[in-house]
Amino acid sequence: MQFSWDFFSQHLFEPSSFFLHGLWLTLCISVISQSIGTTIGVAGALGTQSRFRIIRALVAFYTWIFRGTPLLVQIVFIYTALAAAGIFRFDDINLGFVVIPGNIQAGIVALSLNEGAYMTEIVRAGILAVDHGQTEAAKSLGMTYFKLMRRIILPQAVRVIIPPLGNEFNAMLKNTTLLSVIGVPEMMQVTGTQVSATFRAFELYGVVALYYLLLTTLWGFVQRAIDRRFGTAGQGVVARESMVGGLRRLLLPRRDAAR
Amino acid sequence: MSGEILEAIGGAPVTSAPYVVEASGVDKWFGPLQVLKSVSLTVKRGEVVVIVGPSGSGKTTFIRCLNHLEKIQQGRILVNGHLIGYRERNGRLYEDSERNIARQRQEIGMVFQRFNLFPHLTALGNIIEAPVQVRGVAKVEAVETARALLARVGLSDKADAYPAQLSGGQQQRVAIARALAMRPSLMLFDEATSALDPEMIGEVLEVMKELAREGMTMIAVTHEMGFAREVADRVVMMDDGRIIEDTDPEQFFTAPRSERSKAFLARILR
C-alpha cells in the first residue's frame, strides 16, 4: 500500500470525532491520574516521615511494589486479574450526565497508584530540601506537625517538586496509551481500531504520534513558564515571590493585561 | 525605633507564677555524648539572663530544651509552673502529646541564629502567620499588631518585603517581631547576632536591649559582652555541659570566681 498524503493530512487536520473523543479522554485521564497520584505522593511522603514504623513500612512496601513492576502489568492486574479472582470488579458508574465505564476507572486507579509511588519519592525529596530551621521556627511558634507541613514546609517544597512533576506529567500523557490493552478508547486505542478498519497503519500511527508530540510540546511550554516562576532558573525572582501568589498570577489572567 | 516595643502587644505579659523558668537537674545526651550535666537554673519574671561559654559548652542545647526542641533524659523543666515537654505519671516522665507541646511553645518566643524567617511569606505574613493560624486571632487584628510591631523595630516600610529582600539585621528584627506577636511570656535568643555582619549587630542588639528594659523575661545565649554588661540581671557561665558560674554581670566581668571564667573572659575580651 502506498503512502497516501491525502489520507494522512485528512486525519491530521480533520480528525474524526471518534479520534477527538480519544484525545479528550487521554487528556482527562492524564489530568485526573496525575492529580490523584500527586495527592497520594504528598500523603506517601508524609508517611515516610512518620514516627510510626508501621506507616513507614507500608509506604515503603507500596513504592517497592509500584516502582518495581511494569505499569502495563499493574493495569491488567487491577482490571482483569482482580475481576478474574473475584476480588474486585470495576462496574460502570452512572453519574446521570455521564457514565464512567469500569475499564476507565481501573485505568485511572492503576495510573494514579503507579504515579503516587513515584510522586512519593519526589515530594519526599522536596520536603527534605527545605531547611530544617523552617521546621524549628514553625514549631517554636506553636505549630503542630500538620499545620507546619501545610503552611510552611510544603509551600517551599513546591519549588523543588515542580520540575520533576512536569516530567511526570509528560510521561503520564504517553503512559495512557497502555490503557488501550484494557479497551479504554483513548487516542491509541481509537487509532488501533481505525488501523484495523483501513490498514493505513503508517498514516494513522504517524498521525497519533504527532498528536502525542503536540500534547507533550504544548505541555513543555507550560512547564517552562512554570519553571521560570518557581524553578532554579529564576532563583532571584522566585525568592521574592509568594509561591501561592505566583501560581495564581500564572494561572489566572493578569488584570493589567486585560485592558 | 519609636515607642515601647511591648506596647504593640499590650505590654509585658503578666504571669501568675513568680518563676518563669525552673529547670532542675537537666541531663541531655546526644548518643554516647553527655552535653548537659545536671543543669539547674531559675529565672524570675522580668529577669534578663545571659548565658555565655565556649562553643560546645551546651548553652544553645540548654535553651533549646526550654521549648522542647530537644528532648531531655533526666531532670525537669518548668515554664510558668508547667512541666515542659513531659507529663508525669507515677513518678516517671513521659513525652507529652504533640498538641500539648505545641500549646506550651506558644508561650515561649525563640529567635534563632539564622533567623529562619519563612521565605515564601512577606515580613508581615511572617509575623501574622502564627497568631492567625495557631492562636486563631482575627486577621485584621493580627495585621494591626504586626504593623505596630514592625514600626517599633524600625521596619514600617518593609511590611511587604520578602525575607530575601531584607538585610540580615532587618530579617532578625522581623524574626523578633514574629516571636513577640505570639505574646510570649519568655523570649529565648539563640546567638541572635552571631550570623550578622558587624554593622548590623547594633540594630538587633538595640531591639533586644529595649525589650529587656521593658521588662520582658529573656534568656540570651550570646557572645556580646556589652549586651550582657548593660542589660543582664545575671550572667550564667557554662562549660562542658555544666553551669559553673551564675552571678550578676558586675561581679562576672570584674571578679569572676572560677579559673574557667577568667580564661574565657581573657579570650573573649581582648
PDB file of C-alpha atoms in Angstrom, chain A residues 61-75 77-78 110 113-115 117-118 178:
ATOM      1  CA  PHE A  61       6.082  -1.602  50.581  1.00  0.00           C
ATOM      2  CA  TYR A  62       3.750   0.396  48.339  1.00  0.00           C
ATOM      3  CA  THR A  63       6.516   2.227  46.479  1.00  0.00           C
ATOM      4  CA  TRP A  64       8.503  -1.002  46.212  1.00  0.00           C
ATOM      5  CA  ILE A  65       5.609  -2.787  44.504  1.00  0.00           C
ATOM      6  CA  PHE A  66       4.533   0.003  42.176  1.00  0.00           C
ATOM      7  CA  ARG A  67       8.002   1.106  41.153  1.00  0.00           C
ATOM      8  CA  GLY A  68       9.201  -2.443  40.839  1.00  0.00           C
ATOM      9  CA  THR A  69       6.609  -3.858  38.463  1.00  0.00           C
ATOM     10  CA  PRO A  70       5.714  -2.734  34.932  1.00  0.00           C
ATOM     11  CA  LEU A  71       2.833  -0.286  34.630  1.00  0.00           C
ATOM     12  CA  LEU A  72       1.292  -2.478  31.945  1.00  0.00           C
ATOM     13  CA  VAL A  73       1.203  -5.414  34.346  1.00  0.00           C
ATOM     14  CA  GLN A  74      -0.372  -3.224  37.028  1.00  0.00           C
ATOM     15  CA  ILE A  75      -3.100  -2.086  34.631  1.00  0.00           C
ATOM     16  CA  PHE A  77      -3.754  -6.904  37.081  1.00  0.00           C
ATOM     17  CA  ILE A  78      -6.062  -4.265  38.530  1.00  0.00           C
ATOM     18  CA  ALA A 110      -3.709   1.950  38.038  1.00  0.00           C
ATOM     19  CA  LEU A 113      -1.319   4.309  42.126  1.00  0.00           C
ATOM     20  CA  ASN A 114       1.702   3.998  39.865  1.00  0.00           C
ATOM     21  CA  GLU A 115       2.152   7.751  39.748  1.00  0.00           C
ATOM     22  CA  ALA A 117       4.626   5.765  44.095  1.00  0.00           C
ATOM     23  CA  TYR A 118       6.907   7.984  42.022  1.00  0.00           C
ATOM     24  CA  LEU A 178      -1.091   1.470  27.805  1.00  0.00           C
TER      25      LEU A 178
END
